[in-house]
DNA sequence: GTCTATATACAGATAGAC
DNA sequence: GTCTATCTGTATATAGAC
């Protein structure tokens, strides 16, 4: 892995662990094993590096969701598989956590991938729900868009609860609750 | 309002807007209209001031929830009133946002109120759900604890979605979705 | 209680040598 | 491409005068 790549991966980790405001160029360089000169040669500065890191993380979040949601099987099973997939729950969502970062939100370039990711995810889940509803898995009155927003919110909120409790079981509990509700929908 | 009080309120606002890592003693002092000498006379430092501010915000979040959940009426109506109460959605949750702050999470004193708040809220909602179930409002199989965790997660996740989209409608959508699911539970 | 002065460290770069 | 030196500003205090 060359220096540029190590800098991007280190930045992704640090944005995940500490956010943008809490991450300095210095610690990025140290973790990447690269010097200042190297970092400022490959990137214009902290925000430029963060842009690349955020775009990559957003892409991964989408790809991982698509893997589960595009699988064969009933809609509810695919959604359950996505919600229950292995996650580093106590680290939180690498994309969602950035919505709490004032400097990310203040910069349209850094912020854009966040909105796009959740828009895409909600629409993708809504499509799966609509498909399930049309196959008679859910009540005909089910609102796919609102229900999809609820599911994404349970995920993001589940991370928050787990972090607050210091226990990933809290995430599992929220997921179990919403799946039980969906089973009766 | 004396200087001590102004410092606490300014800190509460700034923790809400920018988090702990993103807030410096200097901007706290400026917003409070107090000098350094004043701040360090009343508080031992930034984290001491933050402790007081966080404890107060956590208390308010609980009091506001209790106001709606202790009201008379059917369980589902009280929960709906709580979820739909007026909120500064795009500012996020003043308590939940702190779970993303590395320096808050690293300090047991600053962190404790977060866990306590969400524990309390989940248990309070679970009690309301159990009450509704026992009155025949919900299916006898409803799991109050898991469902309560889901509801709190929808709230916290709803804030995340709204911020990412830059639109409070996304929060409303998630809330609408979970209420529709609860109506069929 | 509040003010000003001072201090150490870090943030976030830029410049130029190699 | 990477290194070292340098720079301006901020973070987070402490000390002592008033």
mmCIF file of N, CA and C in Angstrom, chain B residues 74-76 78 127-138 142:
data_model
loop_
_atom_site.group_PDB
_atom_site.id
_atom_site.type_symbol
_atom_site.label_atom_id
_atom_site.label_comp_id
_atom_site.label_asym_id
_atom_site.label_seq_id
_atom_site.Cartn_x
_atom_site.Cartn_y
_atom_site.Cartn_z
ATOM 1 N N UNK B 74 -55.000 7.044 26.012
ATOM 2 C CA UNK B 74 -54.490 5.744 25.573
ATOM 3 C C UNK B 74 -52.977 5.788 25.373
ATOM 4 N N UNK B 75 -52.326 4.651 25.551
ATOM 5 C CA UNK B 75 -50.871 4.555 25.441
ATOM 6 C C UNK B 75 -50.384 5.061 24.087
ATOM 7 N N UNK B 76 -51.004 4.607 23.021
ATOM 8 C CA UNK B 76 -50.525 4.981 21.688
ATOM 9 C C UNK B 76 -50.625 6.484 21.455
ATOM 10 N N UNK B 78 -50.374 8.811 23.761
ATOM 11 C CA UNK B 78 -49.326 9.483 24.532
ATOM 12 C C UNK B 78 -47.978 9.342 23.858
ATOM 13 N N UNK B 127 -42.949 0.876 29.966
ATOM 14 C CA UNK B 127 -44.048 0.841 30.939
ATOM 15 C C UNK B 127 -45.349 1.287 30.281
ATOM 16 N N UNK B 128 -45.274 2.324 29.455
ATOM 17 C CA UNK B 128 -46.477 2.807 28.763
ATOM 18 C C UNK B 128 -46.990 1.735 27.791
ATOM 19 N N UNK B 129 -46.073 1.089 27.096
ATOM 20 C CA UNK B 129 -46.474 0.038 26.142
ATOM 21 C C UNK B 129 -47.109 -1.147 26.875
ATOM 22 N N UNK B 130 -46.532 -1.524 27.999
ATOM 23 C CA UNK B 130 -47.073 -2.652 28.769
ATOM 24 C C UNK B 130 -48.484 -2.327 29.267
ATOM 25 N N UNK B 131 -48.630 -1.086 29.684
ATOM 26 C CA UNK B 131 -49.940 -0.622 30.138
ATOM 27 C C UNK B 131 -50.963 -0.713 28.989
ATOM 28 N N UNK B 132 -50.576 -0.253 27.811
ATOM 29 C CA UNK B 132 -51.462 -0.307 26.649
ATOM 30 C C UNK B 132 -51.798 -1.746 26.274
ATOM 31 N N UNK B 133 -50.794 -2.586 26.320
ATOM 32 C CA UNK B 133 -51.014 -4.000 26.006
ATOM 33 C C UNK B 133 -51.993 -4.622 27.001
ATOM 34 N N UNK B 134 -51.822 -4.315 28.261
ATOM 35 C CA UNK B 134 -52.691 -4.887 29.290
ATOM 36 C C UNK B 134 -54.127 -4.362 29.182
ATOM 37 N N UNK B 135 -54.269 -3.202 28.542
ATOM 38 C CA UNK B 135 -55.617 -2.664 28.312
ATOM 39 C C UNK B 135 -56.174 -3.103 26.964
ATOM 40 N N UNK B 136 -55.459 -3.981 26.286
ATOM 41 C CA UNK B 136 -55.959 -4.492 25.017
ATOM 42 C C UNK B 136 -55.697 -3.598 23.817
ATOM 43 N N UNK B 137 -54.867 -2.570 24.017
ATOM 44 C CA UNK B 137 -54.556 -1.684 22.881
ATOM 45 C C UNK B 137 -53.653 -2.369 21.868
ATOM 46 N N UNK B 138 -52.775 -3.246 22.372
ATOM 47 C CA UNK B 138 -51.834 -3.942 21.498
ATOM 48 C C UNK B 138 -52.014 -5.448 21.653
ATOM 49 N N UNK B 142 -46.929 -8.476 22.198
ATOM 50 C CA UNK B 142 -46.018 -7.328 22.071
ATOM 51 C C UNK B 142 -44.934 -7.367 23.151
#
